[in-house]
Structure formats: structure tokens, C-alpha cells
Tab-separated table of C-alpha atoms and ligand atoms in Angstrom:
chain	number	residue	atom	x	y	z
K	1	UNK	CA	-104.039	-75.740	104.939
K	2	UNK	CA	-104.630	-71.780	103.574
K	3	UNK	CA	-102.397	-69.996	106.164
K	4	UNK	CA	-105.677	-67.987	106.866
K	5	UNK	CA	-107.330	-71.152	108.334
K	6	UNK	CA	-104.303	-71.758	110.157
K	7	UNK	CA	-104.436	-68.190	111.549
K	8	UNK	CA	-108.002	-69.003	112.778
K	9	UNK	CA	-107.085	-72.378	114.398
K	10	UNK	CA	-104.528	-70.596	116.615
K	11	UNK	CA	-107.361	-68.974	118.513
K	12	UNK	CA	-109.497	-72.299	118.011
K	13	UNK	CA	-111.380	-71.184	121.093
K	14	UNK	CA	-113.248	-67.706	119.394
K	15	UNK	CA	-114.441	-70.244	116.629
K	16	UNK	CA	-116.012	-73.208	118.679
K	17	UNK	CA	-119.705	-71.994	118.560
K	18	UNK	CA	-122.141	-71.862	115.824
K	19	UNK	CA	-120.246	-69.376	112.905
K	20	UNK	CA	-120.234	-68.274	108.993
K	21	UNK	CA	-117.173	-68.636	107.287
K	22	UNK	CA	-117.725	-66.427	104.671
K	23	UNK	CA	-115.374	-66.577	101.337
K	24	UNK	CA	-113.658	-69.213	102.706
K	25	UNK	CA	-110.772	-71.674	101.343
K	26	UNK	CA	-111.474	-75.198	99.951
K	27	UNK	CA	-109.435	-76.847	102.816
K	28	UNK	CA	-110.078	-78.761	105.793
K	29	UNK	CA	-111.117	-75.850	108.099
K	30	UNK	CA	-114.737	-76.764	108.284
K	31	UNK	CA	-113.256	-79.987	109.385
K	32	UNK	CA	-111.670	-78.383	112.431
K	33	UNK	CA	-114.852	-76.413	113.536
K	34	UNK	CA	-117.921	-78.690	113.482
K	35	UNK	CA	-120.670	-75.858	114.490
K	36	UNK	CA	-119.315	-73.435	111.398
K	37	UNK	CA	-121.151	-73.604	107.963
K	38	UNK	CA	-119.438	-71.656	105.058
K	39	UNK	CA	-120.930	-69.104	102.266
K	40	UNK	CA	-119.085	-69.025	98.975
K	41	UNK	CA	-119.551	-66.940	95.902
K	42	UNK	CA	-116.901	-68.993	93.976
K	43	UNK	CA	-118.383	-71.927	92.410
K	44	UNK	CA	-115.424	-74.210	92.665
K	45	UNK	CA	-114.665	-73.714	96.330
K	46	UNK	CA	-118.526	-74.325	97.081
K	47	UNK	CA	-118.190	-77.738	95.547
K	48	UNK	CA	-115.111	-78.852	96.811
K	49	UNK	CA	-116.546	-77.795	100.231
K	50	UNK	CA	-119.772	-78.929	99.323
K	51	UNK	CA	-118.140	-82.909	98.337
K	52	UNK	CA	-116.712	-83.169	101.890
K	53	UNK	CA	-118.894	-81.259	104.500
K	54	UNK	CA	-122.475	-81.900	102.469
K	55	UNK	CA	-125.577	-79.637	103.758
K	56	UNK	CA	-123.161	-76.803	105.439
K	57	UNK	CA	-122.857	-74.678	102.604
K	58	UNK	CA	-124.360	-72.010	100.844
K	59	UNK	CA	-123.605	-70.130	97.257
K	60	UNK	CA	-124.609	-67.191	95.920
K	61	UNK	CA	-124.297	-63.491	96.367
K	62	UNK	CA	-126.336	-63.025	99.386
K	63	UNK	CA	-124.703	-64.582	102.807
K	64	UNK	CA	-127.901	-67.019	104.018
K	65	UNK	CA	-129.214	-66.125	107.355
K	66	UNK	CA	-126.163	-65.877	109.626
K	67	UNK	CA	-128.391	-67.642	112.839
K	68	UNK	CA	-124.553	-67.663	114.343
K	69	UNK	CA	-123.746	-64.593	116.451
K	70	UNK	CA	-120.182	-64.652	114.494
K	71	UNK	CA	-118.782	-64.585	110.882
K	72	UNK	CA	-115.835	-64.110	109.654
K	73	UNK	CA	-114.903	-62.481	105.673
K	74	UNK	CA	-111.838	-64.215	104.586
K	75	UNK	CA	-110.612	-61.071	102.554
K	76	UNK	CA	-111.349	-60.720	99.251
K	77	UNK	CA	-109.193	-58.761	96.153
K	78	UNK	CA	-111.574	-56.334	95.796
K	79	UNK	CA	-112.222	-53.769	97.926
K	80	UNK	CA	-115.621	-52.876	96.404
K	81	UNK	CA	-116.515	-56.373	97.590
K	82	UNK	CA	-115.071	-56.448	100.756
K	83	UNK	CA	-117.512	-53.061	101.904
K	84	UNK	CA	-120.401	-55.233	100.109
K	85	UNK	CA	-119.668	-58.220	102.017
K	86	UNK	CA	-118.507	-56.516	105.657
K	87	UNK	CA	-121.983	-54.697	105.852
K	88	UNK	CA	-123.943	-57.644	104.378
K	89	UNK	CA	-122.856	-60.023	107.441
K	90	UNK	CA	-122.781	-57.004	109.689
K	91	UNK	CA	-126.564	-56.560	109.078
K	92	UNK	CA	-127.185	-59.502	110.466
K	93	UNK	CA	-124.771	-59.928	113.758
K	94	UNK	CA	-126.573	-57.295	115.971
K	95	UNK	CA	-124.484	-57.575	119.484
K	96	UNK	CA	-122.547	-60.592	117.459
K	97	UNK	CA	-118.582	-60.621	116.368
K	98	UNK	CA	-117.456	-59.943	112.748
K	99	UNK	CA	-114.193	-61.183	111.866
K	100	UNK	CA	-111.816	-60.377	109.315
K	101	UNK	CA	-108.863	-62.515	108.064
K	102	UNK	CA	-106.146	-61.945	105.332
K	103	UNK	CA	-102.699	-61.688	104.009
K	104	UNK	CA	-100.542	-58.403	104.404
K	105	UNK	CA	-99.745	-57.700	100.869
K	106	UNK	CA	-103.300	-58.433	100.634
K	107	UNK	CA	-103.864	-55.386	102.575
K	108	UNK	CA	-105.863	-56.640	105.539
K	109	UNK	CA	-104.634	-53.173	107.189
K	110	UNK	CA	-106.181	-51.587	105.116
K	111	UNK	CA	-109.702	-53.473	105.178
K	112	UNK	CA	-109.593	-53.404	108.392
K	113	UNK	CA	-110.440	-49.933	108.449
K	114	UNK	CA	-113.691	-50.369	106.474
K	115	UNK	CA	-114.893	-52.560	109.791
K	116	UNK	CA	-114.975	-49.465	111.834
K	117	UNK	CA	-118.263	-48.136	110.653
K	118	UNK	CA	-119.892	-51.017	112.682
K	119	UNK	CA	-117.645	-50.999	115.905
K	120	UNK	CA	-114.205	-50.531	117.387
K	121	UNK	CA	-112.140	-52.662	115.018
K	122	UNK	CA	-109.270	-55.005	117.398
K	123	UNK	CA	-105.932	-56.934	115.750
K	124	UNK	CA	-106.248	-60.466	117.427
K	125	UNK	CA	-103.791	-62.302	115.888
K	126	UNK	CA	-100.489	-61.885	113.078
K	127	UNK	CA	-98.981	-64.701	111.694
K	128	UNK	CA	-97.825	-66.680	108.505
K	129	UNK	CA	-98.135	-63.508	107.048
K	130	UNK	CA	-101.785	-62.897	107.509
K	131	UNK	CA	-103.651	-60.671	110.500
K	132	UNK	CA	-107.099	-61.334	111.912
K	133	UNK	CA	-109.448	-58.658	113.367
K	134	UNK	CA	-112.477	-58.389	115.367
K	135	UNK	CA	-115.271	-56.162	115.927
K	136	UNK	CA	-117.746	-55.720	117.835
K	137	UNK	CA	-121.340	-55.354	115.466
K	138	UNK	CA	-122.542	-52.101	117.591
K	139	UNK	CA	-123.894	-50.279	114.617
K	140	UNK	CA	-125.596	-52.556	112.790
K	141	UNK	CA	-125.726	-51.024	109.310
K	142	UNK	CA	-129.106	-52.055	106.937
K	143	UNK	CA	-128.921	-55.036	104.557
K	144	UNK	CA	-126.647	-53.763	101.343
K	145	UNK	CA	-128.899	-53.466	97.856
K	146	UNK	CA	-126.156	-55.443	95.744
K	147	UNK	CA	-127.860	-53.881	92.641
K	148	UNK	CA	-127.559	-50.131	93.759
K	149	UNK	CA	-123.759	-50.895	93.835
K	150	UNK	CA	-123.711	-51.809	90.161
K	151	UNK	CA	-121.530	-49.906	87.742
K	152	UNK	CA	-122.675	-48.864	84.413
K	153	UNK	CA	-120.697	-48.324	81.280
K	154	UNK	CA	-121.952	-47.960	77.573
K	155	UNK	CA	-120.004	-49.151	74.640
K	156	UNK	CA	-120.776	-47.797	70.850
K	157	UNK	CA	-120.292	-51.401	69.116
K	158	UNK	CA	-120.646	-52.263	65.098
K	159	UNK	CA	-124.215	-53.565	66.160
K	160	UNK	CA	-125.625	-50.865	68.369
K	161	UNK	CA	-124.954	-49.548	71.472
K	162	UNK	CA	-124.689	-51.876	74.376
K	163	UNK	CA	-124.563	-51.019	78.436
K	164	UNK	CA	-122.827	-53.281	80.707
K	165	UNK	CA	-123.770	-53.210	83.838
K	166	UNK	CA	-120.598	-54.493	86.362
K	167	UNK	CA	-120.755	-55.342	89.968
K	168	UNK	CA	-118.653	-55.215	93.459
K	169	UNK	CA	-115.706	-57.439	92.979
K	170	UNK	CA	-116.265	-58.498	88.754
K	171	UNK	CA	-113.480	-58.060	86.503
K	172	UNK	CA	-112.559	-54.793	85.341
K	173	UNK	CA	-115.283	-53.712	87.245
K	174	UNK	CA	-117.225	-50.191	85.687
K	175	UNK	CA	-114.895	-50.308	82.547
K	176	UNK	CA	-113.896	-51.963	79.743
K	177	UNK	CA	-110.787	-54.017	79.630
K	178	UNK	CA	-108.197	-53.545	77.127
K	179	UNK	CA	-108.000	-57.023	75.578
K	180	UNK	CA	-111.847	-57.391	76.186
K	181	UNK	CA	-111.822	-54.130	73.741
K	182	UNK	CA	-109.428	-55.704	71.135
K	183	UNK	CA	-111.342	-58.731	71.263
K	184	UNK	CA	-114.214	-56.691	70.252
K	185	UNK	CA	-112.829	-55.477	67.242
K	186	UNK	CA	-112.353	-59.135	65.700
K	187	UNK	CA	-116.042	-60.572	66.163
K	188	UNK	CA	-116.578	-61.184	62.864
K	189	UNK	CA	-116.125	-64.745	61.036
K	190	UNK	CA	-116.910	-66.583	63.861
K	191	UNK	CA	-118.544	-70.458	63.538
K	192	UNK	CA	-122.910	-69.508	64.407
K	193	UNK	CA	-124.868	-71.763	65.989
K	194	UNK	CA	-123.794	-72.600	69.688
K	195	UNK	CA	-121.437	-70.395	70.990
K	196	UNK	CA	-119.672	-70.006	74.138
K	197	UNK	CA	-118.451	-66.594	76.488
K	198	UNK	CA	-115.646	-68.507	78.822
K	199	UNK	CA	-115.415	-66.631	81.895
K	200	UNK	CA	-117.895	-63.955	80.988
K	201	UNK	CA	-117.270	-61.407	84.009
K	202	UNK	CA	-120.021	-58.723	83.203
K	203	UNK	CA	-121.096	-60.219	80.196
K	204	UNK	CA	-119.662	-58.137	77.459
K	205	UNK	CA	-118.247	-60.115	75.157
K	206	UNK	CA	-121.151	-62.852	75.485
K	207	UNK	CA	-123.360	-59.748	75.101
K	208	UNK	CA	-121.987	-58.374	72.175
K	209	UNK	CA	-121.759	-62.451	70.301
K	210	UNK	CA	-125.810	-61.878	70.753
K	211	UNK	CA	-126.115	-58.593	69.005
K	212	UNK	CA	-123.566	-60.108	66.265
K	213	UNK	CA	-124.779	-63.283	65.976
K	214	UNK	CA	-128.748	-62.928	66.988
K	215	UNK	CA	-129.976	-66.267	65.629
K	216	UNK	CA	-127.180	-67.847	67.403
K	217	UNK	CA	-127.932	-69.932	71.263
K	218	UNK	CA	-125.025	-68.071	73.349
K	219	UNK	CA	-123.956	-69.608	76.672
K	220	UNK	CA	-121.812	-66.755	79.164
K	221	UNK	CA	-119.691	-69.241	81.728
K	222	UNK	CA	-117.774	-68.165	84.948
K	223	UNK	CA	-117.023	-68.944	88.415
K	224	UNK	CA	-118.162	-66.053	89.839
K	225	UNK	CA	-121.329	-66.046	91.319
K	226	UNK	CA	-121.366	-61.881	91.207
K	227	UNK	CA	-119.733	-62.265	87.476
K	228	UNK	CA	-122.917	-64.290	86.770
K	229	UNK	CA	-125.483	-61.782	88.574
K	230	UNK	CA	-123.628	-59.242	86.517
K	231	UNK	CA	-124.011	-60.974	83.023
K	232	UNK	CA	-127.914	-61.165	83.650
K	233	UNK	CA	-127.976	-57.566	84.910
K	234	UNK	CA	-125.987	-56.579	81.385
K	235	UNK	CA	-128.297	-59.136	78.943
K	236	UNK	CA	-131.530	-58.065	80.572
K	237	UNK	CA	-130.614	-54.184	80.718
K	238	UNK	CA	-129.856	-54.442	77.022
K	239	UNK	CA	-132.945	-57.056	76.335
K	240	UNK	CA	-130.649	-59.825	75.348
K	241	UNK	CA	-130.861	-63.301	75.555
K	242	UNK	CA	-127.937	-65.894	76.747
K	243	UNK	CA	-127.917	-69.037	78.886
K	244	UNK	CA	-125.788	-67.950	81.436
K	245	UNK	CA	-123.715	-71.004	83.692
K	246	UNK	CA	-121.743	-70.519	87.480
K	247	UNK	CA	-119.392	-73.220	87.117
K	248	UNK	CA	-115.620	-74.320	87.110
K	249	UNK	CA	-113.789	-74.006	84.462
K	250	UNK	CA	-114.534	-75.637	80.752
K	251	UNK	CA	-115.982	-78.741	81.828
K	252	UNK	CA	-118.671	-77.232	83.074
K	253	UNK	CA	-119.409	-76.075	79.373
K	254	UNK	CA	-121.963	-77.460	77.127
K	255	UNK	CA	-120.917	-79.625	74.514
K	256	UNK	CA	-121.828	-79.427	70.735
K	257	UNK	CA	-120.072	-75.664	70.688
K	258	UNK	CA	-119.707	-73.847	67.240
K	259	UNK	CA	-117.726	-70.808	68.707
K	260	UNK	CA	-115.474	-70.500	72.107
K	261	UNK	CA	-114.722	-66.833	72.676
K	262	UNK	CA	-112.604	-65.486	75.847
K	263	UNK	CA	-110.436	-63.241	77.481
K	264	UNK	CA	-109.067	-66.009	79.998
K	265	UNK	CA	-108.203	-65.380	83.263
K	266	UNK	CA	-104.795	-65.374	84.463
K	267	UNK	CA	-104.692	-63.711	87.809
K	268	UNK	CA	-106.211	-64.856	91.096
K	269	UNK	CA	-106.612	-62.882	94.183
K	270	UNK	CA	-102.336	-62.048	95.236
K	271	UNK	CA	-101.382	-65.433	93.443
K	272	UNK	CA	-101.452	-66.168	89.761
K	273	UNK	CA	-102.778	-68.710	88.157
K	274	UNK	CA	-103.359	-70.357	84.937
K	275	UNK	CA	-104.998	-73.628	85.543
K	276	UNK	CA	-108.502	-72.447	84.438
K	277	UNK	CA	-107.185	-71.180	80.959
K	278	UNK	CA	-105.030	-74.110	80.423
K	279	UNK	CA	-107.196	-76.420	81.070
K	280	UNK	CA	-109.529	-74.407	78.184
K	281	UNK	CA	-107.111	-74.437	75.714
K	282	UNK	CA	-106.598	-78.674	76.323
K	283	UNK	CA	-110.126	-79.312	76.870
K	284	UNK	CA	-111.569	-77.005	73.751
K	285	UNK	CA	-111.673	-79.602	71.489
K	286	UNK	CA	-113.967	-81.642	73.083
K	287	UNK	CA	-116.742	-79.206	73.093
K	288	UNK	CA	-116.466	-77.824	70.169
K	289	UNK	CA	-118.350	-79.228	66.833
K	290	UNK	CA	-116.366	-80.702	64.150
K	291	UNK	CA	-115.041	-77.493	62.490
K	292	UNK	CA	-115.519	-75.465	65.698
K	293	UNK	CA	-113.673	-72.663	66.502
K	294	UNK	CA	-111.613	-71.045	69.216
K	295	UNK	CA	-110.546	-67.272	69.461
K	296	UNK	CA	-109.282	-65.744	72.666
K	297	UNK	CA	-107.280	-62.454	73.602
K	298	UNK	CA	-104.610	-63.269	75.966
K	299	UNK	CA	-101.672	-61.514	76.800
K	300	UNK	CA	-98.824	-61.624	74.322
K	301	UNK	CA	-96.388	-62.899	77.134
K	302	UNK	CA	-98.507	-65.839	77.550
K	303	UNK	CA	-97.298	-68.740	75.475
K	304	UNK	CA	-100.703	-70.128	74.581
K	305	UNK	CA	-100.016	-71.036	70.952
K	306	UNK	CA	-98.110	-74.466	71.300
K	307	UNK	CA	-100.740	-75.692	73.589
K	308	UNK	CA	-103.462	-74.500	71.154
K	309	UNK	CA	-101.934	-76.476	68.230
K	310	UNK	CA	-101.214	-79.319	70.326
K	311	UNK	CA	-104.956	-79.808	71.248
K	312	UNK	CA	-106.634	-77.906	68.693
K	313	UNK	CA	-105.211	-76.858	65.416
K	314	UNK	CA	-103.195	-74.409	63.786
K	315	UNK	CA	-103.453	-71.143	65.844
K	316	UNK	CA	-102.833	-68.021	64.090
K	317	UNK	CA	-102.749	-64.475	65.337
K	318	UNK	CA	-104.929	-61.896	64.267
K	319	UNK	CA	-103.641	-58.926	66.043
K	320	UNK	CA	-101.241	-57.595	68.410
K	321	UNK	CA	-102.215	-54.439	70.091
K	322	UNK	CA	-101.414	-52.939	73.359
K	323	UNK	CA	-99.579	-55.936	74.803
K	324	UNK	CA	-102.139	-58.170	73.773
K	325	UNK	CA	-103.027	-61.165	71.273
K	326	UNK	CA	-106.032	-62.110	69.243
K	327	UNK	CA	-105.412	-66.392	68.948
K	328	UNK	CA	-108.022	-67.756	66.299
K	329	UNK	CA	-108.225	-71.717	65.746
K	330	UNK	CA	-110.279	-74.068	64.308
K	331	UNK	CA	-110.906	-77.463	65.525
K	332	UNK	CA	-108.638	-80.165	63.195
F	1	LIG	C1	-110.078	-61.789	82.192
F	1	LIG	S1	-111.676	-61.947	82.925
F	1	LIG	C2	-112.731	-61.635	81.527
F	1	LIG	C3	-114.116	-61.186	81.910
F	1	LIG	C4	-115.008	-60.745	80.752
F	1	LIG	N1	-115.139	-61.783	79.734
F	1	LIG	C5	-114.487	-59.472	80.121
F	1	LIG	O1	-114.051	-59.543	78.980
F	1	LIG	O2	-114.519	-58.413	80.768
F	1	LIG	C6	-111.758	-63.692	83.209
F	1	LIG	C7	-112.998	-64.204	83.901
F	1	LIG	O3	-112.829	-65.610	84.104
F	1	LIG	C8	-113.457	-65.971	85.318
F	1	LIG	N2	-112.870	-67.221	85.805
F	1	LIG	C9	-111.768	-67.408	86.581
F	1	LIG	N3	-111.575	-68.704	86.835
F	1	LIG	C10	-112.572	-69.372	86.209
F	1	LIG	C11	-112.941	-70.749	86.134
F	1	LIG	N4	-112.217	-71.684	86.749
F	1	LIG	N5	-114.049	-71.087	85.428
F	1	LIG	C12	-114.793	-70.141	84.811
F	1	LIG	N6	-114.496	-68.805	84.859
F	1	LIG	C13	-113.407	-68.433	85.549
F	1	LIG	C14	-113.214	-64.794	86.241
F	1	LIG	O4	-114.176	-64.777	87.291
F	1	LIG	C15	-113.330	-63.617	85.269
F	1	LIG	O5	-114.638	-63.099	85.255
């Protein structure tokens, strides 16, 4: 159990009635509180959640009607996000109790702050590391516009100039990272036909494939349901077309793939993790087309190329810049 849940089951009691958990683990907590339904924005917790407590879920980037008079946010990394998300359930708990959970070093303190616009903020609980708080929804803010809280930034590429439009909580959120910008530089050569953007984020690199490679079908793939409202906000605001996929990891990729482009993600909320890109760098192989081709930017302290050859090809590097790597490899 996510210490966080276990935080909220030591004051079962608040938690008995009718409640959103909002950005909530996949663990058993919806198990432990039968009137609660959960909202998720990451695709793989919604269907893990989704598999063993069917019909009390929602996904997207807008919380569904609350109908509870309490929520609570189960902090996020962001704190972009977690003013999004605060005054989106706020605008809909009138008189009702917002809750906010999270780790220390995730700086819950800190959050906790953002809940006073709406009330007098109260610590309830501190324990396995984590704090909850309470407040009160007296000032009931209006609805956010996700879209006025988009970032814009505007790139001068080989192929014109492209505008990527970022919002609360995406990667690199309102600038361009620097391996995304090294991976930029080495877009030519790549396999046309069907080519993939692996955890696309705003949509810039899946963006830029299309201007390269305009007779090409791209697909833009992450997890992130506000990564994937982003991407369309970027294609459309540049008139671009992609196919762009909320799902979990590479198997949620098409098949039949000519090109596999990424920056891979590494780091998770306060914990790191490399499943997602490992399990890329195995699984490649299988949807790519004979010949098909894989070229990432990854950190250079990440020792990617031994798993590459192993279930790929021969990887070689095209660049080192900046503390980063540019892996190309074709399929054997
Ligand atoms: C390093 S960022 C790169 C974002 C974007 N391509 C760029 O260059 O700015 C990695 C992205 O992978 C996404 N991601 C993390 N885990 C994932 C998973 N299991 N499946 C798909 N995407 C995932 C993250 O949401 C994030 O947007």
C-alpha cells in the first residue's frame, strides 16, 4: 500500500462517505473505501484501477462531476498542476472538504499553502513520511480554463518554425529540453513511413518528424493524459497532423513501425524509474518493420547500449553533447 493511502486509512472515518480520489495510487485503497470513485490523468494507474474496481473511474484532464461533498489531490510533482487541479475540484465542493495528501520531500508544506485561497487550510495527520490537510471549500473559486494555462514556446527548426504549446504538469513544461534539443539536431536519415514519438510530452519531437517527414503517418505516445492534450494543442496550433495515443508504455504502440524516436523518461514524481524505457528498448523490435529503426537521446550515464544490442542491433552513438547521447539502431 502507497504510504499516502495508508495515511488516509488512519482517519478511515473522514473518508467513509461518497468521495473523489483524485491522482490517486494503483493500490488497494478504493478497496478500503467502497463509496469513493477515483480520477486519474495517468493512463496506467486508470487501468490498473480500472481492472479491479470497474465503473468507478474516470480519465482525463477534467475531474468528472465531483457529486461527493469531498476530494482529495494526492500531490502531484508539479506545482503548476497541483494549482490546476486544487481549484478544479475546489470549483465544485461548495461548503464540501478538499483534501490534500503527500510526501515531505515532496513538499506537501509547501502545497499546502496554495489551498488557502479557498479556506483556512488544517494539518490532520503526519506519518510514514507524508502529511494530510484539509480545508474547508469557503471560496469557491470558478472552474480553471486548462487551455489559458498553456505555455507557448517557438523553435526556429531546419523545416520552419514550429510553436509548442506545453501544459500544467508536462515535461519541461514552457521550454525546450536539452536532449529533446540535441535530438533535434539528428532528424535526418530516419526509416519514412510509420513512425513513432515514444512519450511525446508536448509533442515536439513528434511535431517536428511531421514537418521532416510530411508524407510519413506519425503516431505521438504517452501516459499523460495532459502530455496528450498538449501534443494536440502543439499539432493543431502548427496545422499538423499525428495520431496521437494515451497509453502505457510501448505496448500500447502500433505495430508495423518504420522509425521509433524518443527522449525516454527516467524520472517519476520523487522516485526514479526506468521500467517504461526499458521495457522500450526490449520491446522495440517487435514493432518495428524489418529494417526499422530506433534513435533515442538518453542520458550518457544511462547504460542503454547493451540492452539495445541485445534486443535490437548494433547501437552506435551519434553524439555526445551536454551530458547527453544520441543512440541510433536498426532492427537486425
Ligand atoms: C523525457 S520526457 C520527453 C517528452 C517529449 N518527448 C520532449 O522531448 O519534450 C518523457 C515522456 O515520457 C512519458 N512517459 C512516462 N512514462 C511513460 C509510459 N509508461 N508510457 C508512455 N509514456 C511515458 C512522460 O509522461 C513524458 O512526457
Amino acid at each position: 500500500m502507497d504510504p499516502r493511502s495508508e495515511v488516509l486509512l488512519r482517519q478511515a472515518q473522514l473518508f467513509a462517505g461518497p468521495l473523489l480520489l483524485a491522482g490517486l495510487p494503483s493500490d488497494d485503497l478504493l478497496g478500503h473505501l467502497p463509496n469513493a470513485r477515483s480520477w486519474s490523468w495517468h493512463a496506467g494507474d486508470h487501468g490498473l484501477l480500472e481492472s479491479r474496481f470497474a465503473g468507478r473511474n474516470h480519465f482525463g484532464v477534467t475531474p468528472a462531476p465531483v457529486a461527493a461533498p469531498a476530494a482529495v489531490l494526492f500531490l502531484p510533482k508539479s506545482r503548476d498542476l497541483t494549482e490546476y487541479l486544487l481549484s478544479a475540484l475546489a470549483a465544485q465542493l461548495a461548503g464540501g472538504d478538499l483534501f490534500l495528501v503527500g510526501e515531505k520531500r515532496a513538499g506537501i508544506e509547501r502545497a499546502a499553502k496554495q489551498m488557502a485561497a479557498f479556506g483556512k487550510p488544517r494539518k490532520l495527520d503526519s506519518a510514514r513520511h507524508c502529511q494530510l490537510w484539509q480545508v474547508r471549500v469557503d471560496n469557491v473559486p470558478p472552474a480553471p480554463d486548462l487551455e489559458a494555462l498553456a505555455q507557448y514556446y517557438s523553435l526556429q527548426l531546419a523545416d520552419g518554425p514550429l510553436t509548442v504549446v506545453s501544459l500544467p504538469g508536462v515535461f519541461s513544461h514552457g521550454r525546450l529540453d536539452v536532449g529533446s534539443q540535441l535530438l533535434l539536431q539528428h532528424l535526418d536519415g530516419l526509416q519514412p513511413g510509420h513512425m513513432l514519438d515514444f512519450g511525446c510530452g508536448a509533442g515536439v519531437l513528434g511535431s517536428a518528424l511531421k514537418r521532416r517527414y510530411p508524407d510519413s503517418r506519425i503516431s505521438m505516445l504517452d501516459v499523460d493524459a495532459f502530455a496528450v492534450a498538449s501534443s494536440r494543442l502543439t499539432l493543431a496550433h502548427n496545422n499538423l497532423e499525428a495520431e496521437v495515443i494515451c497509453g502505457d508504455g510501448i505496448d500500447a504502440a502500433p505495430l508495423g513501425l518504420s522509425t521509433i524516436l524518443s527522449n525516454p523518461p527516467f524520472h517519476q514524481g520523487v522516485h526514479t524509474h526506468y521500467q517504461a524505457s526499458e521495457n522500450l528498448l526490449r520491446q522495440a523490435a517487435r514493432h518495428l518493420d524489418a529494417n526499422g529503426q530506433l534513435r533515442l537521446v538518453a542520458n550518457s550515464f544511462l547504460k542503454y547500449p547493451p540492452l539495445i544490442e541485445q534486443h535490437l542491433g548494433a547501437c552506435t552513438i551519434l553524439d555526445e553533447a551536454k551530458g547527453f547521447r544520441i543512440y541510433d539502431a536498426r532492427k537486425k
